[in-house]
């Protein structure tokens, strides 16, 4: 049923909503990149008895009901499985979210000096309104991998004592021409260069680019990094600072990367809460969704299918036919965000078919653009079964579209899993100002989403 979750929430529920929100805020603050999210989740699930797949294979272990397994792909995506009571060829209940978020990535040759200012050159990742990224405090997160294979982890700009970085914007006094430009041209991709220093190196010999030389000296002294080491680095520029409660009533959370960590977090928590179910439960936390699910760590890679095949083999169901059956008989929630209705931009939404902050988990039949193109248009039968599970478990859900027809659109990983012939629909949290450096969600929706995911894993037969 669609209603405002807060309206008749008893004190006990409000407390539960609040304490779950606090845990989530901590996750957001520790996981600003797919690698950091992967680390956080692996640490958390190992404590809950999840065992790494490769070690099971090496030790020739077999799997039975109640066993918990995880697999990590290149430090950027995680799969979790809790082996259920039924044969796996009868299908799994799968939650699938992504842990990459829009951001700016450093280029392979990022460092340069211009007019005694040192810069990092970037290439944006995912859909961003470029003008939103200027004049904000920014942090650097990522890894530099050196030729000897050792990894230097970078995380600068989050501690109060850390320096931050920023991209300059033109002062208003000189912006007459800039303000006449289209919003997509006000700040262009090549202008998204991060200012990282202004102090020349001191010493006897006169350096040509003394500010850049000074940065290189600091990088060498503090991190043992040479300029060439950026050739094999993945450094992400993200908004600096912590996620915060928003509003006098503290009903919302303003944070970086809600898309899609606000679904990834309740997905992995739901796996722990639901425990062992009738069907095998699976949680996919994948990388690269924001750039089309490409690459070895994106949903379109064979990693998921290969891992399911390994698990079937360890369970004694290891045939190609069992794998095909397992995938085709599965149910999946593509746990991804949708838009929340924004009264300031009312004309972009169809008010009858929109998601509202505080109205619970979103059950979305289709996404896509221009006549549902690129969407996975879920089956009515599957949606009916989900409605039934949500209602039975008193989960508040709503159904809406991203926005008005022909005004834009978007996609998720739903269509990729649907290729196996399984039931898939989109189902997650509505977000205000999605893909902005700071996005907003409702604590109530986060909580209902977690409850909805637990109900799905336990009760969808
Ligand atoms: Mn998303
Ligand atoms: Mn997105």
Short mmCIF file of C-alpha atoms and ligand atoms in Angstrom, two decimals:
data_model
loop_
_atom_site.label_atom_id
_atom_site.label_comp_id
_atom_site.label_asym_id
_atom_site.label_seq_id
_atom_site.Cartn_x
_atom_site.Cartn_y
_atom_site.Cartn_z
CA UNK A 1 0.00 0.00 0.00
CA UNK A 2 1.18 3.51 -0.80
CA UNK A 3 1.24 5.86 2.19
CA UNK A 4 3.58 8.15 4.07
CA UNK A 5 5.59 5.76 6.22
CA UNK A 6 6.09 8.29 9.03
CA UNK A 7 2.37 8.99 9.40
CA UNK A 8 1.33 6.07 11.58
CA UNK A 9 4.77 4.80 12.55
CA UNK A 10 4.90 3.80 16.20
CA UNK A 11 7.79 5.01 18.32
CA UNK A 12 9.48 1.62 18.13
CA UNK A 13 9.50 1.75 14.35
CA UNK A 14 10.78 5.34 14.27
CA UNK A 15 13.64 4.17 16.49
CA UNK A 16 14.38 1.24 14.18
CA UNK A 17 14.33 3.56 11.15
CA UNK A 18 16.74 5.91 12.89
CA UNK A 19 19.22 3.33 14.04
CA UNK A 20 19.35 1.69 10.59
CA UNK A 21 19.93 5.14 9.07
CA UNK A 22 22.91 5.66 11.40
CA UNK A 23 24.48 2.37 10.29
CA UNK A 24 23.93 3.34 6.68
CA UNK A 25 25.52 6.77 7.17
CA UNK A 26 28.60 5.05 8.56
CA UNK A 27 28.71 2.78 5.50
CA UNK A 28 28.40 5.80 3.17
CA UNK A 29 31.24 7.58 4.95
CA UNK A 30 33.55 4.58 4.71
CA UNK A 31 32.57 3.55 1.20
CA UNK A 32 33.04 6.35 -1.29
CA UNK A 33 34.37 4.10 -4.06
CA UNK A 34 33.52 0.61 -5.28
CA UNK A 35 36.80 -0.65 -3.79
CA UNK A 36 36.06 0.85 -0.36
CA UNK A 37 32.51 -0.57 -0.42
CA UNK A 38 33.91 -4.00 -1.34
CA UNK A 39 36.36 -3.86 1.59
CA UNK A 40 33.65 -2.79 4.01
CA UNK A 41 31.28 -5.55 2.94
CA UNK A 42 33.88 -8.32 2.91
CA UNK A 43 35.00 -7.37 6.44
CA UNK A 44 31.40 -7.34 7.63
CA UNK A 45 30.32 -10.63 6.08
CA UNK A 46 33.43 -12.58 7.10
CA UNK A 47 32.42 -11.83 10.69
CA UNK A 48 29.02 -13.35 9.88
CA UNK A 49 30.48 -16.63 8.69
CA UNK A 50 30.75 -16.01 4.94
CA UNK A 51 33.64 -17.95 3.39
CA UNK A 52 35.56 -16.96 0.28
CA UNK A 53 34.74 -19.15 -2.74
CA UNK A 54 38.30 -19.73 -3.98
CA UNK A 55 39.37 -21.13 -0.60
CA UNK A 56 36.44 -23.60 -0.73
CA UNK A 57 37.45 -24.69 -4.22
CA UNK A 58 41.08 -25.10 -3.17
CA UNK A 59 40.16 -27.17 -0.12
CA UNK A 60 37.72 -29.25 -2.22
CA UNK A 61 34.90 -28.42 0.21
CA UNK A 62 31.28 -29.19 -0.59
CA UNK A 63 28.33 -26.89 0.04
CA UNK A 64 25.10 -27.65 1.86
CA UNK A 65 22.03 -25.82 3.13
CA UNK A 66 22.95 -22.96 5.44
CA UNK A 67 26.46 -22.45 4.06
CA UNK A 68 27.47 -18.89 3.25
CA UNK A 69 29.84 -18.08 0.41
CA UNK A 70 31.20 -14.91 -1.14
CA UNK A 71 33.32 -14.08 -4.16
CA UNK A 72 35.16 -10.85 -4.95
CA UNK A 73 35.93 -9.71 -8.47
CA UNK A 74 39.10 -7.59 -8.82
CA UNK A 75 38.47 -5.80 -5.50
CA UNK A 76 35.51 -3.95 -7.05
CA UNK A 77 32.47 -6.19 -6.86
CA UNK A 78 31.11 -8.82 -4.48
CA UNK A 79 28.72 -11.75 -4.77
CA UNK A 80 27.13 -13.30 -1.67
CA UNK A 81 25.27 -16.60 -1.48
CA UNK A 82 23.37 -18.21 1.38
CA UNK A 83 22.59 -21.78 0.32
CA UNK A 84 18.89 -22.51 0.76
CA UNK A 85 16.90 -25.67 1.40
CA UNK A 86 15.68 -26.22 -2.18
CA UNK A 87 17.81 -27.51 -5.03
CA UNK A 88 19.60 -24.62 -6.67
CA UNK A 89 18.28 -25.57 -10.09
CA UNK A 90 14.87 -24.47 -8.76
CA UNK A 91 16.29 -20.94 -8.81
CA UNK A 92 17.61 -18.31 -6.42
CA UNK A 93 16.19 -15.10 -4.99
CA UNK A 94 18.66 -12.43 -6.08
CA UNK A 95 19.20 -8.85 -4.93
CA UNK A 96 21.40 -6.89 -7.32
CA UNK A 97 22.75 -3.39 -6.67
CA UNK A 98 25.75 -1.42 -7.87
CA UNK A 99 28.48 0.17 -5.76
CA UNK A 100 30.03 2.55 -8.31
CA UNK A 101 28.81 6.16 -8.33
CA UNK A 102 29.23 9.17 -10.64
CA UNK A 103 32.50 11.00 -10.01
CA UNK A 104 35.61 12.38 -11.67
CA UNK A 105 38.52 10.01 -12.41
CA UNK A 106 42.12 11.15 -12.76
CA UNK A 107 43.51 10.75 -16.28
CA UNK A 108 46.58 8.58 -16.92
CA UNK A 109 48.76 11.73 -17.16
CA UNK A 110 46.93 13.91 -14.68
CA UNK A 111 49.55 16.25 -13.27
CA UNK A 112 50.34 19.62 -14.86
CA UNK A 113 51.16 23.19 -13.98
CA UNK A 114 49.64 26.31 -15.47
CA UNK A 115 50.50 29.83 -14.30
CA UNK A 116 52.01 28.58 -11.06
CA UNK A 117 49.01 26.48 -10.12
CA UNK A 118 49.25 22.67 -10.08
CA UNK A 119 46.33 20.62 -11.39
CA UNK A 120 45.03 17.08 -11.74
CA UNK A 121 43.30 16.56 -15.09
CA UNK A 122 40.14 14.41 -14.88
CA UNK A 123 37.69 12.51 -17.05
CA UNK A 124 34.20 12.32 -15.57
CA UNK A 125 32.62 8.93 -14.88
CA UNK A 126 28.88 8.44 -15.33
CA UNK A 127 26.19 11.05 -15.87
CA UNK A 128 27.07 14.33 -14.17
CA UNK A 129 25.88 17.92 -14.48
CA UNK A 130 29.40 19.30 -14.82
CA UNK A 131 28.53 22.71 -13.39
CA UNK A 132 27.68 21.05 -10.04
CA UNK A 133 31.26 19.93 -9.44
CA UNK A 134 32.98 23.33 -9.27
CA UNK A 135 33.85 25.19 -6.03
CA UNK A 136 33.11 22.17 -3.80
CA UNK A 137 35.63 20.67 -1.36
CA UNK A 138 36.79 17.47 -3.05
CA UNK A 139 38.59 14.38 -1.77
CA UNK A 140 40.83 11.87 -3.54
CA UNK A 141 40.17 8.16 -3.05
CA UNK A 142 41.77 5.25 -4.83
CA UNK A 143 44.85 3.22 -5.49
CA UNK A 144 48.20 3.65 -7.17
CA UNK A 145 49.65 0.30 -8.21
CA UNK A 146 53.40 0.33 -8.74
CA UNK A 147 55.36 -1.76 -11.20
CA UNK A 148 56.43 -4.17 -8.47
CA UNK A 149 52.74 -4.93 -7.82
CA UNK A 150 52.55 -3.08 -4.51
CA UNK A 151 49.51 -0.87 -3.95
CA UNK A 152 49.44 2.56 -2.36
CA UNK A 153 45.99 3.40 -1.01
CA UNK A 154 44.95 7.01 -1.31
CA UNK A 155 42.32 8.65 0.88
CA UNK A 156 42.87 12.40 1.26
CA UNK A 157 40.30 15.02 2.16
CA UNK A 158 38.01 13.25 4.62
CA UNK A 159 39.77 13.84 7.95
CA UNK A 160 39.27 17.30 9.44
CA UNK A 161 43.02 17.87 9.29
CA UNK A 162 43.34 16.70 5.68
CA UNK A 163 43.66 19.21 2.87
CA UNK A 164 40.84 19.24 0.30
CA UNK A 165 40.95 19.97 -3.42
CA UNK A 166 38.63 21.94 -5.68
CA UNK A 167 37.71 22.99 -9.20
CA UNK A 168 37.51 26.73 -9.80
CA UNK A 169 34.56 28.55 -11.34
CA UNK A 170 34.57 31.94 -13.00
CA UNK A 171 33.82 34.83 -10.65
CA UNK A 172 30.32 36.27 -11.14
CA UNK A 173 31.82 39.68 -11.93
CA UNK A 174 33.25 38.34 -15.19
CA UNK A 175 30.57 35.75 -15.96
CA UNK A 176 28.39 37.80 -18.31
CA UNK A 177 29.20 35.59 -21.32
CA UNK A 178 29.35 32.33 -19.36
CA UNK A 179 25.84 32.88 -18.01
CA UNK A 180 24.45 33.17 -21.53
CA UNK A 181 25.66 29.62 -22.32
CA UNK A 182 23.56 26.46 -22.21
CA UNK A 183 23.87 24.68 -18.84
CA UNK A 184 25.67 21.77 -20.55
CA UNK A 185 28.32 24.22 -21.77
CA UNK A 186 28.70 26.45 -18.70
CA UNK A 187 31.40 24.09 -17.46
CA UNK A 188 32.79 21.63 -20.00
CA UNK A 189 34.49 18.30 -19.44
CA UNK A 190 38.01 19.56 -20.03
CA UNK A 191 37.47 22.35 -17.49
CA UNK A 192 36.97 19.84 -14.69
CA UNK A 193 40.59 20.06 -13.56
CA UNK A 194 41.29 19.93 -9.87
CA UNK A 195 43.55 22.51 -8.23
CA UNK A 196 46.07 20.70 -6.03
CA UNK A 197 48.76 23.24 -5.16
CA UNK A 198 50.30 26.68 -5.59
CA UNK A 199 53.63 26.60 -3.76
CA UNK A 200 56.90 26.37 -5.72
CA UNK A 201 59.59 23.97 -4.62
CA UNK A 202 62.57 25.65 -2.95
CA UNK A 203 66.20 24.77 -3.61
CA UNK A 204 69.35 25.89 -5.36
CA UNK A 205 68.51 24.96 -8.89
CA UNK A 206 65.82 26.88 -10.72
CA UNK A 207 62.93 24.52 -11.63
CA UNK A 208 60.88 25.24 -14.76
CA UNK A 209 57.60 24.06 -13.28
CA UNK A 210 58.36 24.61 -9.64
CA UNK A 211 54.82 24.17 -8.29
CA UNK A 212 54.40 20.84 -10.05
CA UNK A 213 57.89 19.88 -8.84
CA UNK A 214 56.85 20.61 -5.30
CA UNK A 215 53.73 18.41 -5.65
CA UNK A 216 55.89 15.60 -7.02
CA UNK A 217 58.24 15.99 -4.06
CA UNK A 218 55.30 15.77 -1.61
CA UNK A 219 53.91 12.71 -3.43
CA UNK A 220 57.34 11.07 -3.28
CA UNK A 221 57.91 11.90 0.39
CA UNK A 222 54.41 11.03 1.63
CA UNK A 223 53.39 8.14 -0.63
CA UNK A 224 56.55 7.04 -2.47
CA UNK A 225 54.79 7.74 -5.80
CA UNK A 226 56.56 8.88 -8.99
CA UNK A 227 54.80 10.77 -11.77
CA UNK A 228 54.73 7.67 -14.01
CA UNK A 229 52.92 5.70 -11.32
CA UNK A 230 49.71 7.53 -12.30
CA UNK A 231 49.78 5.38 -15.46
CA UNK A 232 48.62 2.49 -13.30
CA UNK A 233 46.37 4.24 -10.82
CA UNK A 234 42.65 4.54 -10.19
CA UNK A 235 42.06 7.74 -8.27
CA UNK A 236 38.53 9.02 -7.95
CA UNK A 237 37.65 12.62 -7.14
CA UNK A 238 34.56 12.70 -4.91
CA UNK A 239 32.85 15.33 -2.73
CA UNK A 240 34.79 15.67 0.55
CA UNK A 241 32.95 15.27 3.82
CA UNK A 242 30.44 13.11 5.58
CA UNK A 243 26.83 12.25 4.87
CA UNK A 244 24.50 14.22 7.16
CA UNK A 245 20.98 14.02 8.52
CA UNK A 246 18.85 16.59 6.73
CA UNK A 247 15.87 18.66 7.88
CA UNK A 248 14.83 19.94 11.33
CA UNK A 249 13.06 16.59 11.72
CA UNK A 250 16.17 14.68 10.62
CA UNK A 251 13.95 12.61 8.32
CA UNK A 252 16.37 12.61 5.38
CA UNK A 253 20.03 11.93 4.62
CA UNK A 254 22.12 14.15 2.38
CA UNK A 255 25.14 12.26 1.13
CA UNK A 256 27.40 11.38 -1.77
CA UNK A 257 26.70 8.14 -3.64
CA UNK A 258 23.18 7.18 -2.53
CA UNK A 259 22.91 5.91 -6.13
CA UNK A 260 23.26 3.07 -5.54
CA UNK A 261 24.73 2.47 -2.10
CA UNK A 262 21.32 3.22 -0.62
CA UNK A 263 20.18 -0.06 -2.21
CA UNK A 264 23.50 -1.92 -1.92
CA UNK A 265 23.57 -1.46 1.87
CA UNK A 266 20.06 -2.77 2.61
CA UNK A 267 20.65 -5.59 0.09
CA UNK A 268 23.65 -6.92 1.94
CA UNK A 269 22.05 -6.34 5.35
CA UNK A 270 18.93 -8.20 4.15
CA UNK A 271 21.13 -11.21 3.30
CA UNK A 272 22.39 -11.27 6.89
CA UNK A 273 18.96 -10.68 8.43
CA UNK A 274 17.06 -13.19 6.33
CA UNK A 275 19.50 -15.99 7.18
CA UNK A 276 19.00 -19.32 5.45
CA UNK A 277 15.83 -19.41 3.36
CA UNK A 278 13.96 -21.98 1.30
CA UNK A 279 15.55 -20.74 -1.90
CA UNK A 280 19.24 -19.92 -2.12
CA UNK A 281 19.68 -16.18 -1.52
CA UNK A 282 22.13 -14.21 -3.60
CA UNK A 283 23.32 -10.63 -3.42
CA UNK A 284 25.13 -9.00 -6.33
CA UNK A 285 27.06 -5.81 -5.61
CA UNK A 286 28.55 -4.81 -8.91
CA UNK A 287 30.76 -2.13 -10.45
CA UNK A 288 30.49 -0.07 -13.68
CA UNK A 289 26.69 0.34 -13.77
CA UNK A 290 27.06 4.07 -14.24
CA UNK A 291 28.98 3.59 -17.49
CA UNK A 292 26.82 0.84 -18.98
CA UNK A 293 27.72 -2.25 -16.91
CA UNK A 294 30.77 -2.83 -19.10
CA UNK A 295 34.17 -4.31 -18.21
CA UNK A 296 35.23 -7.35 -16.23
CA UNK A 297 33.69 -5.98 -13.02
CA UNK A 298 30.43 -4.81 -14.61
CA UNK A 299 27.21 -6.83 -14.72
CA UNK A 300 27.71 -7.77 -18.35
CA UNK A 301 30.88 -9.74 -17.54
CA UNK A 302 30.67 -13.54 -17.13
CA UNK A 303 31.82 -13.32 -13.51
CA UNK A 304 28.36 -13.87 -12.00
CA UNK A 305 27.53 -16.82 -14.23
CA UNK A 306 30.93 -18.41 -13.64
CA UNK A 307 30.59 -18.10 -9.86
CA UNK A 308 27.10 -19.62 -9.91
CA UNK A 309 28.54 -22.54 -11.92
CA UNK A 310 31.29 -23.02 -9.30
CA UNK A 311 28.75 -22.97 -6.48
CA UNK A 312 26.53 -25.51 -8.22
CA UNK A 313 29.56 -27.75 -8.66
CA UNK A 314 30.47 -27.50 -4.95
CA UNK A 315 26.87 -28.34 -4.14
CA UNK A 316 26.94 -31.45 -6.33
CA UNK A 317 24.61 -29.94 -8.93
CA UNK A 318 27.37 -29.10 -11.36
CA UNK A 319 25.96 -29.60 -14.83
CA UNK A 320 25.46 -27.07 -17.58
CA UNK A 321 21.75 -27.85 -17.52
CA UNK A 322 21.53 -27.22 -13.77
CA UNK A 323 23.22 -23.85 -14.31
CA UNK A 324 20.76 -22.87 -17.07
CA UNK A 325 17.82 -23.99 -14.93
CA UNK A 326 19.11 -22.21 -11.82
CA UNK A 327 19.43 -18.92 -13.67
CA UNK A 328 16.15 -19.21 -15.59
CA UNK A 329 14.18 -20.16 -12.47
CA UNK A 330 15.53 -17.30 -10.37
CA UNK A 331 13.76 -14.17 -9.18
CA UNK A 332 15.63 -10.92 -9.08
CA UNK A 333 15.15 -7.46 -7.65
CA UNK A 334 17.35 -5.01 -9.47
CA UNK A 335 17.96 -2.98 -6.33
CA UNK A 336 18.53 0.43 -7.79
CA UNK A 337 17.30 3.91 -7.08
CA UNK A 338 14.51 5.81 -8.79
CA UNK A 339 13.66 9.49 -8.79
CA UNK A 340 11.74 11.16 -5.99
CA UNK A 341 9.07 13.70 -6.93
CA UNK A 342 10.48 17.22 -6.74
CA UNK A 343 7.80 19.96 -6.48
CA UNK A 344 10.34 22.55 -7.68
CA UNK A 345 10.50 20.71 -11.01
CA UNK A 346 6.89 19.50 -11.02
CA UNK A 347 6.53 19.74 -14.80
CA UNK A 348 9.02 16.91 -15.35
CA UNK A 349 6.96 14.35 -13.39
CA UNK A 350 3.61 12.65 -13.98
CA UNK A 351 2.17 13.17 -10.52
CA UNK A 352 -0.03 10.05 -10.70
CA UNK A 353 2.97 7.87 -11.55
CA UNK A 354 5.75 9.22 -9.43
CA UNK A 355 7.68 8.16 -6.33
CA UNK A 356 7.52 10.28 -3.21
CA UNK A 357 10.07 10.68 -0.45
CA UNK A 358 8.83 8.82 2.61
CA UNK A 359 6.38 6.59 0.75
CA UNK A 360 8.47 3.45 0.95
CA UNK A 361 10.24 1.09 -1.41
CA UNK A 362 9.70 1.71 -5.13
CA UNK A 363 8.47 -1.18 -7.26
CA UNK A 364 9.19 -0.14 -10.83
CA UNK A 365 7.91 -2.26 -13.72
CA UNK A 366 10.13 -0.60 -16.29
CA UNK A 367 12.75 2.09 -16.77
CA UNK A 368 14.18 3.06 -20.16
CA UNK A 369 13.62 6.04 -22.42
CA UNK A 370 11.60 6.95 -25.52
CA UNK A 371 8.92 4.27 -25.34
CA UNK A 372 10.56 2.03 -22.70
CA UNK A 373 13.60 1.48 -24.93
CA UNK A 374 16.40 -0.29 -23.08
CA UNK A 375 14.18 -1.29 -20.20
CA UNK A 376 13.32 -4.64 -18.72
CA UNK A 377 9.54 -4.52 -18.68
CA UNK A 378 8.72 -6.91 -15.81
CA UNK A 379 5.89 -9.46 -15.95
CA UNK A 380 2.59 -8.65 -14.29
CA UNK A 381 2.60 -12.11 -12.69
CA UNK A 382 5.94 -11.40 -11.01
CA UNK A 383 4.85 -7.97 -9.81
CA UNK A 384 1.69 -9.50 -8.34
CA UNK A 385 3.75 -12.03 -6.39
CA UNK A 386 5.95 -9.22 -5.05
CA UNK A 387 2.94 -7.08 -4.05
CA UNK A 388 1.65 -10.07 -2.16
CA UNK A 389 4.95 -10.60 -0.32
CA UNK A 390 5.24 -6.90 0.55
CA UNK A 391 1.64 -6.65 1.80
CA UNK A 392 1.97 -9.83 3.88
CA UNK A 393 5.06 -8.35 5.54
CA UNK A 394 3.53 -4.86 5.98
CA UNK A 395 6.14 -3.31 3.71
CA UNK A 396 5.08 0.09 2.38
CA UNK A 397 5.69 0.22 -1.34
CA UNK A 398 4.94 2.63 -4.15
CA UNK A 399 5.02 2.41 -7.93
CA UNK A 400 6.20 5.23 -10.12
CA UNK A 401 8.15 6.08 -13.23
CA UNK A 402 11.39 8.02 -13.32
CA UNK A 403 9.65 11.03 -14.88
CA UNK A 404 7.28 12.11 -17.61
CA UNK A 405 7.22 10.22 -20.91
CA UNK A 406 9.76 11.51 -23.45
CA UNK A 407 11.52 13.83 -21.02
CA UNK A 408 14.53 11.60 -20.45
CA UNK A 409 15.10 8.22 -18.91
CA UNK A 410 17.56 5.81 -17.43
CA UNK A 411 18.46 2.18 -17.02
CA UNK A 412 19.78 -0.32 -14.49
CA UNK A 413 21.29 -3.82 -14.49
CA UNK A 414 17.77 -5.36 -14.68
CA UNK A 415 17.85 -6.14 -18.42
CA UNK A 416 21.16 -8.03 -18.11
CA UNK A 417 19.86 -10.58 -15.60
CA UNK A 418 16.62 -10.82 -17.59
CA UNK A 419 18.70 -12.27 -20.46
CA UNK A 420 18.75 -15.56 -18.52
CA UNK A 421 14.96 -15.65 -18.68
CA UNK A 422 14.51 -15.01 -14.97
CA UNK A 423 11.92 -12.74 -13.39
CA UNK A 424 13.40 -9.29 -12.84
CA UNK A 425 12.03 -5.94 -11.77
CA UNK A 426 13.52 -2.71 -10.50
CA UNK A 427 12.98 -2.12 -6.81
CA UNK A 428 14.72 0.42 -4.58
CA UNK A 429 14.84 3.81 -2.92
CA UNK A 430 13.66 7.13 -4.43
CA UNK A 431 16.34 9.84 -4.56
CA UNK A 432 16.10 13.64 -4.76
CA UNK A 433 18.70 15.36 -6.97
CA UNK A 434 20.11 12.04 -8.16
CA UNK A 435 23.66 12.08 -9.56
CA UNK A 436 24.40 15.43 -7.89
CA UNK A 437 27.50 15.57 -5.67
CA UNK A 438 25.12 15.50 -2.69
CA UNK A 439 21.97 13.42 -3.13
CA UNK A 440 19.04 13.12 -0.73
CA UNK A 441 16.98 10.13 0.45
CA UNK A 442 14.38 9.52 3.15
CA UNK A 443 15.35 7.41 6.16
CA UNK A 444 11.89 5.85 6.05
CA UNK A 445 12.37 4.65 2.46
CA UNK A 446 15.77 3.19 3.32
CA UNK A 447 14.19 1.21 6.14
CA UNK A 448 11.18 0.01 4.14
CA UNK A 449 13.56 -1.07 1.40
CA UNK A 450 15.57 -3.19 3.80
CA UNK A 451 12.33 -4.76 5.11
CA UNK A 452 11.15 -5.33 1.54
CA UNK A 453 14.40 -7.06 0.59
CA UNK A 454 14.25 -9.35 3.65
CA UNK A 455 10.62 -10.26 2.83
CA UNK A 456 11.63 -10.99 -0.79
CA UNK A 457 14.46 -13.33 0.23
CA UNK A 458 12.37 -15.15 2.81
CA UNK A 459 8.93 -15.33 1.33
CA UNK A 460 9.05 -15.26 -2.46
CA UNK A 461 8.70 -18.89 -3.39
MN1 LIG B 1 21.80 3.35 -10.09
MN1 LIG B 2 22.92 6.22 -11.57
#
